[in-house]
Coordinates of C-alpha atoms and ligand atoms in Angstrom, one line a residue:
M1 CA 0.0 0.0 0.0
K2 CA 1.3 3.4 -0.9
V3 CA 1.4 5.9 1.9
A4 CA 1.3 9.7 1.4
V5 CA 3.0 11.8 4.1
L6 CA 1.6 15.2 5.0
G7 CA 4.4 17.3 6.3
F8 CA 8.2 17.0 5.9
G9 CA 9.5 18.3 9.3
T10 CA 11.3 16.3 12.0
V11 CA 8.8 13.4 12.1
G12 CA 7.8 13.6 8.4
V13 CA 11.4 12.9 7.2
G14 CA 11.6 10.0 9.6
V15 CA 8.3 8.5 8.4
Y16 CA 9.3 8.9 4.7
E17 CA 12.7 7.2 5.3
M18 CA 11.1 4.3 7.3
L19 CA 8.5 3.7 4.6
A20 CA 11.3 2.6 2.3
K21 CA 11.9 -0.4 4.5
A22 CA 8.4 -1.2 5.7
P23 CA 7.1 -4.5 4.3
G24 CA 3.7 -4.1 2.7
F25 CA 4.0 -0.3 2.4
E26 CA 5.8 2.0 0.0
Q27 CA 6.7 5.7 -0.1
G28 CA 3.9 7.9 -1.7
P29 CA 3.9 11.6 -2.3
V30 CA 4.8 14.0 0.4
L31 CA 2.6 17.1 0.9
V32 CA 4.6 20.3 1.4
R33 CA 3.7 24.0 1.2
K34 CA 3.3 25.6 -2.3
G35 CA 6.7 26.6 -3.6
K36 CA 8.6 24.0 -1.5
E37 CA 8.2 21.2 -4.1
D38 CA 12.0 20.9 -4.6
Q39 CA 12.1 17.2 -5.2
P40 CA 9.9 15.0 -7.5
F41 CA 8.2 13.2 -4.6
K42 CA 7.0 16.5 -3.0
V43 CA 3.6 17.9 -4.0
S44 CA 1.5 20.8 -2.8
S45 CA -2.0 19.6 -3.8
M46 CA -4.0 17.6 -1.3
E47 CA -6.7 17.2 -3.9
A48 CA -4.2 15.3 -6.1
I49 CA -3.2 13.0 -3.2
C50 CA -6.9 12.2 -2.5
A51 CA -7.6 11.6 -6.2
D52 CA -4.6 9.2 -6.6
P53 CA -6.0 5.6 -6.4
S54 CA -2.5 4.2 -5.7
V55 CA -2.5 6.0 -2.3
G56 CA -4.1 3.8 0.3
A57 CA -3.1 5.6 3.5
V58 CA -2.1 9.0 4.6
A59 CA 0.4 9.7 7.5
E60 CA -0.4 13.2 8.9
V61 CA 2.7 14.6 10.7
M62 CA 2.3 18.3 10.0
G63 CA 1.0 19.3 13.4
G64 CA -1.5 22.0 14.4
V65 CA -5.3 21.9 14.0
E66 CA -5.6 23.6 10.6
P67 CA -5.0 22.8 7.8
A68 CA -4.3 19.3 9.2
N69 CA -8.0 18.8 10.1
T70 CA -9.2 19.8 6.6
Y71 CA -6.7 17.5 4.9
V72 CA -7.3 14.5 7.2
A73 CA -11.1 14.9 6.6
M74 CA -10.5 15.0 2.9
A75 CA -8.3 11.9 3.0
L76 CA -10.8 9.9 5.1
R77 CA -13.7 11.0 2.7
A78 CA -11.6 9.8 -0.2
G79 CA -11.4 6.4 1.4
K80 CA -7.8 6.6 2.6
H81 CA -6.8 5.3 6.1
V82 CA -5.1 7.9 8.2
V83 CA -2.4 7.6 10.9
T84 CA -1.3 10.7 12.7
S85 CA 1.1 11.9 15.4
N86 CA -0.9 15.2 15.8
K87 CA -2.2 15.4 19.4
A88 CA -3.5 18.9 19.0
L89 CA -5.6 17.7 16.0
V90 CA -7.0 14.6 17.8
A91 CA -7.7 16.5 21.0
A92 CA -9.7 19.2 19.1
K93 CA -11.3 17.2 16.2
G94 CA -10.8 13.5 17.0
I95 CA -14.4 12.6 17.6
E96 CA -15.5 14.2 14.3
L97 CA -12.7 12.6 12.3
A98 CA -13.3 9.2 13.8
A99 CA -16.9 9.5 12.8
I100 CA -15.9 10.3 9.2
A101 CA -13.5 7.3 9.2
R102 CA -16.3 5.0 10.3
E103 CA -18.7 6.4 7.7
H104 CA -16.1 5.6 5.0
G105 CA -14.9 2.3 6.4
V106 CA -11.3 3.3 7.0
S107 CA -9.0 3.4 10.0
F108 CA -8.1 6.6 12.0
L109 CA -5.2 5.7 14.3
F110 CA -3.1 8.1 16.5
S111 CA -0.9 6.1 18.8
A112 CA 2.1 8.3 17.8
A113 CA 0.3 11.3 19.3
C114 CA 0.9 10.0 22.8
G115 CA 4.2 8.7 24.2
G116 CA 6.5 8.9 21.1
A117 CA 7.7 5.4 20.5
V118 CA 5.9 4.0 23.5
P119 CA 3.0 1.8 22.4
F120 CA 0.6 3.3 25.0
L121 CA -2.6 4.1 23.1
H122 CA -2.3 1.0 21.0
N123 CA -2.2 -1.2 24.1
L124 CA -4.8 0.8 25.9
S125 CA -7.3 0.5 23.0
I126 CA -7.1 -3.3 23.3
A127 CA -6.9 -3.4 27.1
A128 CA -10.1 -1.1 27.3
L129 CA -12.0 -3.9 25.6
S130 CA -10.6 -6.8 27.6
D131 CA -10.3 -5.2 31.1
T132 CA -11.5 -2.3 33.2
I133 CA -8.9 0.5 33.3
E134 CA -8.8 1.8 36.8
A135 CA -6.2 4.6 36.3
L136 CA -3.7 5.8 33.7
G137 CA -1.1 8.4 33.0
G138 CA 2.6 8.8 33.8
I139 CA 5.5 10.8 32.3
L140 CA 4.2 11.6 28.8
N141 CA 6.4 14.6 27.7
G142 CA 9.9 13.9 26.5
T143 CA 11.0 17.5 26.4
T144 CA 10.3 18.3 30.0
N145 CA 11.7 15.0 31.2
F146 CA 14.9 15.7 29.3
M147 CA 15.0 19.2 30.9
L148 CA 14.3 18.1 34.4
D149 CA 16.8 15.2 34.2
A150 CA 19.5 17.5 32.9
M151 CA 18.8 20.2 35.6
Q152 CA 18.8 17.7 38.4
T153 CA 21.7 15.4 37.4
E154 CA 24.0 17.9 35.6
G155 CA 22.9 21.1 37.3
K156 CA 22.2 22.7 34.0
D157 CA 20.3 25.9 33.4
Y158 CA 16.6 25.9 32.4
G159 CA 17.2 28.0 29.2
D160 CA 20.2 25.9 28.1
V161 CA 18.3 22.6 28.4
L162 CA 15.3 23.9 26.7
R163 CA 17.4 25.0 23.7
Q164 CA 19.1 21.6 23.7
A165 CA 15.7 19.8 23.7
Q166 CA 14.6 22.0 20.7
A167 CA 17.9 21.2 18.8
L168 CA 17.4 17.5 19.4
G169 CA 13.9 17.7 17.8
Y170 CA 12.0 16.8 21.1
A171 CA 10.1 20.1 21.6
E172 CA 7.0 21.2 19.8
A173 CA 7.2 24.0 17.2
D174 CA 6.2 26.3 20.0
P175 CA 7.9 24.8 23.1
T176 CA 5.5 26.6 25.4
A177 CA 3.2 23.7 24.8
D178 CA 5.8 21.4 26.4
V179 CA 7.0 23.5 29.4
S180 CA 3.4 24.6 30.2
G181 CA 2.1 21.1 30.4
L182 CA -0.3 21.6 27.5
D183 CA 1.3 18.8 25.4
A184 CA 1.1 16.4 28.3
L185 CA -2.5 17.4 28.9
R186 CA -3.5 16.7 25.3
K187 CA -2.0 13.3 25.7
I188 CA -4.0 12.5 28.8
M189 CA -7.1 13.7 27.0
L190 CA -6.5 11.2 24.2
A191 CA -5.7 8.4 26.7
C192 CA -9.0 9.0 28.5
A193 CA -10.9 9.0 25.2
V194 CA -9.3 5.7 24.3
A195 CA -9.7 4.0 27.7
Y196 CA -13.1 5.4 28.8
D197 CA -14.8 6.7 25.7
K198 CA -14.7 10.1 27.4
L199 CA -12.7 13.0 25.9
P200 CA -12.3 15.7 28.6
V201 CA -12.4 19.1 26.9
D202 CA -12.5 21.4 30.0
G203 CA -12.2 21.4 33.8
F204 CA -8.5 20.4 33.8
A205 CA -5.8 21.3 36.2
R206 CA -2.5 22.0 34.4
E207 CA 0.8 23.1 35.8
G208 CA 4.1 22.8 33.8
I209 CA 7.7 23.4 34.8
E210 CA 8.0 27.1 33.9
S211 CA 8.2 28.1 37.5
I212 CA 11.1 25.8 38.6
T213 CA 14.3 27.5 39.7
A214 CA 17.8 26.2 40.4
A215 CA 17.2 26.9 44.1
D216 CA 14.0 24.7 44.0
V217 CA 16.1 21.9 42.5
T218 CA 18.7 22.3 45.2
D219 CA 16.1 22.3 47.9
F220 CA 14.1 19.2 46.9
Q221 CA 17.3 17.3 46.1
S222 CA 18.5 18.0 49.7
R223 CA 15.3 16.3 50.7
G224 CA 16.2 13.2 48.6
L225 CA 13.4 14.0 46.1
T226 CA 13.4 14.0 42.2
C227 CA 10.9 16.0 40.1
R228 CA 9.1 14.7 37.1
L229 CA 6.1 16.2 35.1
V230 CA 3.3 13.7 35.5
T231 CA -0.1 13.2 33.9
S232 CA -3.0 11.5 35.8
G233 CA -6.3 10.3 34.5
G234 CA -9.1 7.9 35.5
E235 CA -12.9 7.6 35.7
A236 CA -14.7 10.0 38.1
G237 CA -18.4 9.1 38.1
E238 CA -19.9 10.1 34.7
S239 CA -16.7 12.1 33.9
V240 CA -13.0 11.6 34.3
Y241 CA -10.2 13.2 36.3
A242 CA -7.4 14.6 34.1
Y243 CA -4.5 16.8 35.2
V244 CA -0.9 17.5 34.8
E245 CA 1.5 18.7 37.5
P246 CA 5.1 18.3 38.7
V247 CA 5.5 15.5 41.2
L248 CA 8.3 14.8 43.6
F249 CA 9.3 11.2 44.0
P250 CA 11.4 9.7 46.8
A251 CA 14.7 7.9 45.8
G252 CA 14.0 4.5 44.5
A253 CA 10.7 5.3 42.9
P254 CA 10.7 3.9 39.3
E255 CA 10.0 7.5 37.9
C256 CA 13.4 8.6 39.2
S257 CA 15.0 6.2 36.7
V258 CA 13.2 7.8 33.7
Q259 CA 16.0 9.7 32.0
K260 CA 16.5 12.0 29.0
N261 CA 13.6 12.1 26.5
F262 CA 12.1 8.9 27.9
N263 CA 8.4 8.5 28.8
M264 CA 6.9 6.1 31.4
A265 CA 3.3 5.5 30.4
K266 CA 1.2 3.5 32.9
Y267 CA -2.2 2.0 33.3
R268 CA -3.8 -0.2 35.9
G269 CA -6.3 -2.8 34.8
E270 CA -8.7 -4.4 37.2
N271 CA -7.5 -7.8 36.1
A272 CA -4.1 -7.1 34.6
G273 CA -2.9 -5.0 37.5
S274 CA -0.2 -2.4 36.9
I275 CA 1.3 -2.1 33.4
V276 CA 4.3 0.1 32.8
L277 CA 5.6 1.0 29.3
M278 CA 8.9 2.9 28.9
G279 CA 10.8 4.2 25.9
Q280 CA 11.8 7.3 24.0
G281 CA 8.8 9.8 24.1
A282 CA 10.0 12.3 21.6
G283 CA 12.3 12.7 18.6
R284 CA 12.4 12.0 14.9
Y285 CA 12.7 8.2 14.7
P286 CA 11.0 7.2 18.0
T287 CA 7.9 9.2 16.9
A288 CA 8.1 8.0 13.2
S289 CA 8.4 4.4 14.5
A290 CA 5.0 4.8 16.1
V291 CA 3.4 6.4 13.0
V292 CA 4.6 3.4 10.9
R293 CA 3.6 0.9 13.6
D294 CA 0.0 2.3 13.4
L295 CA 0.0 1.5 9.6
Y296 CA 0.2 -2.2 10.7
G297 CA -2.9 -1.6 12.9
I298 CA -5.1 -0.6 9.9
G299 CA -8.3 -2.6 9.9
G300 CA -7.8 -3.5 13.6
V301 CA -9.2 -2.2 16.9
P302 CA -10.3 1.5 16.5
M303 CA -8.8 4.0 19.0
M304 CA -11.9 6.3 19.2
T305 CA -15.2 4.5 19.1
E306 CA -18.7 5.7 18.3
R307 CA -19.4 5.8 22.1
C308 CA -16.7 8.5 22.7
R309 CA -18.2 11.8 23.9
E310 CA -16.9 15.0 25.3
V311 CA -17.0 15.5 29.1
I312 CA -15.8 18.2 31.6
A313 CA -13.0 16.8 33.8
D314 CA -13.7 16.5 37.5
N315 CA -10.5 16.5 39.7
A316 CA -12.3 17.3 43.0
S317 CA -11.7 13.8 44.5
C318 CA -7.9 13.9 43.7
V319 CA -6.0 14.9 46.9
H320 CA -2.3 15.0 47.9
P321 CA 0.1 16.9 50.0
Y322 CA 2.1 19.5 48.0
Y323 CA 5.6 20.8 48.2
V324 CA 5.3 24.6 47.9
R325 CA 7.7 27.5 47.5
V326 CA 6.0 30.9 48.0
A327 CA 6.7 34.3 49.4
A328 CA 6.6 34.3 53.2
K329 CA 3.7 36.8 53.0
D330 CA 1.5 34.1 51.3
K331 CA 2.0 31.6 54.1
A332 CA -1.6 31.9 55.4
L333 CA -2.9 30.6 52.1
F334 CA -1.8 27.1 52.9
A335 CA -2.1 24.6 55.8
F336 CA 1.5 23.5 56.1
A337 CA 2.4 20.2 57.8
E338 CA 5.9 21.6 57.9
C339 CA 7.6 24.7 56.5
R340 CA 10.7 26.8 56.9
E341 CA 11.8 30.3 55.8
D342 CA 14.4 30.5 53.1
G343 CA 15.3 34.2 52.7
E344 CA 12.1 36.0 51.5
N345 CA 10.6 32.7 50.6
L346 CA 9.0 29.9 52.5
R347 CA 9.3 26.3 51.6
G348 CA 7.2 23.5 53.0
V349 CA 4.9 20.6 52.5
T350 CA 1.1 21.1 52.9
E351 CA -1.5 18.9 54.5
P352 CA -3.4 17.0 51.7
M353 CA -5.1 19.4 49.4
A354 CA -7.6 18.7 46.5
V355 CA -5.9 19.2 43.1
P356 CA -8.3 22.0 41.9
V357 CA -7.8 23.9 45.2
M358 CA -4.0 23.9 44.9
H359 CA -4.1 25.0 41.2
A360 CA -6.6 27.7 42.0
V361 CA -4.5 29.1 44.9
A362 CA -1.4 29.2 42.6
E363 CA -3.4 31.0 39.9
G364 CA -4.6 33.6 42.5
I365 CA -1.0 34.2 43.7
R366 CA 0.2 34.7 40.1
K367 CA -2.7 37.0 39.3
E368 CA -1.5 39.3 42.1
G369 CA 2.0 39.3 40.6
G370 CA 3.4 36.7 43.1
S371 CA 5.6 33.7 42.5
I372 CA 5.1 30.1 43.4
F373 CA 6.5 26.6 42.6
F374 CA 4.5 23.6 43.6
A375 CA 4.7 19.9 43.1
A376 CA 2.6 17.0 44.4
M377 CA 4.3 14.7 46.9
E378 CA 4.1 11.1 45.6
Ligands
HSE401 N1 7.1 17.6 22.3 C1 6.7 16.3 22.5 C2 7.4 15.7 23.7 C3 6.9 15.4 21.3 O1 8.4 16.3 24.1 O2 7.0 14.8 24.3 C4 6.4 14.0 21.4 O3 5.0 14.0 21.6

């Protein structure tokens, strides 16, 4: 089957190269912007790709919601299977696109949109049929894991490690999506849709790593703790809980051994128990490998079923103690189990707090021009 590739950036180049060696598949045309058709296999007409009967599948790796959404819908309506690494697209338009795919009898698969090379959504789509998924999530952003690892093990500066992650092709076109937790949030949205047929579209709690300082790293390392950006999801009555926040793990926790651009995706099945999948979560070939792997899933278990519907996330029942660094004047906003002053700042660990309460307090402090770093205590 000939596969057209939409986009020729970091992942697109990897997919195109891998197609040359993928049994049962062959390289098709590559869609690029008008004026960029500098090689015979590059084209700028999506209409021509859709009209080409030799193209059986499309790999969309251009990123962003539009024009990817228009092109994917065109391909599905033309009877082409679609595989994509585009989490922004699936989070925003996945339910509609999956419906178009069903209507036209083709597959719409997006395992590469969550976890890079880690076969998380693929396994989850099958496990959701055979078991009850009690919880899911883990470390799902390679850029921030790479950054946190380098800051903690090599004492590197935030700006330097971000630039390095961009140069290595881990970060999104706009790396704000990575460091703000938005990229990880989109991934937990997709995982909830696959596992629970519930796509959370609002009501999230999201905290990235933008507030972390070298002094924070020194302090929690002195406590024997390691920081990771973690996503959490699970059923919450008619809805799901879905949030992203930094978490501090004690030495010996498996998360502490997740290094560089690696991800650690987890789910717990009622019968299977805990399943942990680890591998490179970002980068050209790891992500391309997942796109190509999805081609072999064509005709198999769908990732987004006709039962999937939008819900508002409900995090009210999720409660943990938090490590907090705030200005001493903000002390009264928290019930600290222990705290100590550190210059103008105060650092401590709170009594257990509900996730939405912690995130709302932090938002309030920032609205007033204040500064805070917080991380859940595992
Ligand atoms: N920017 C993403 C990450 C790419 O760092 O995880 C893979 O989804």
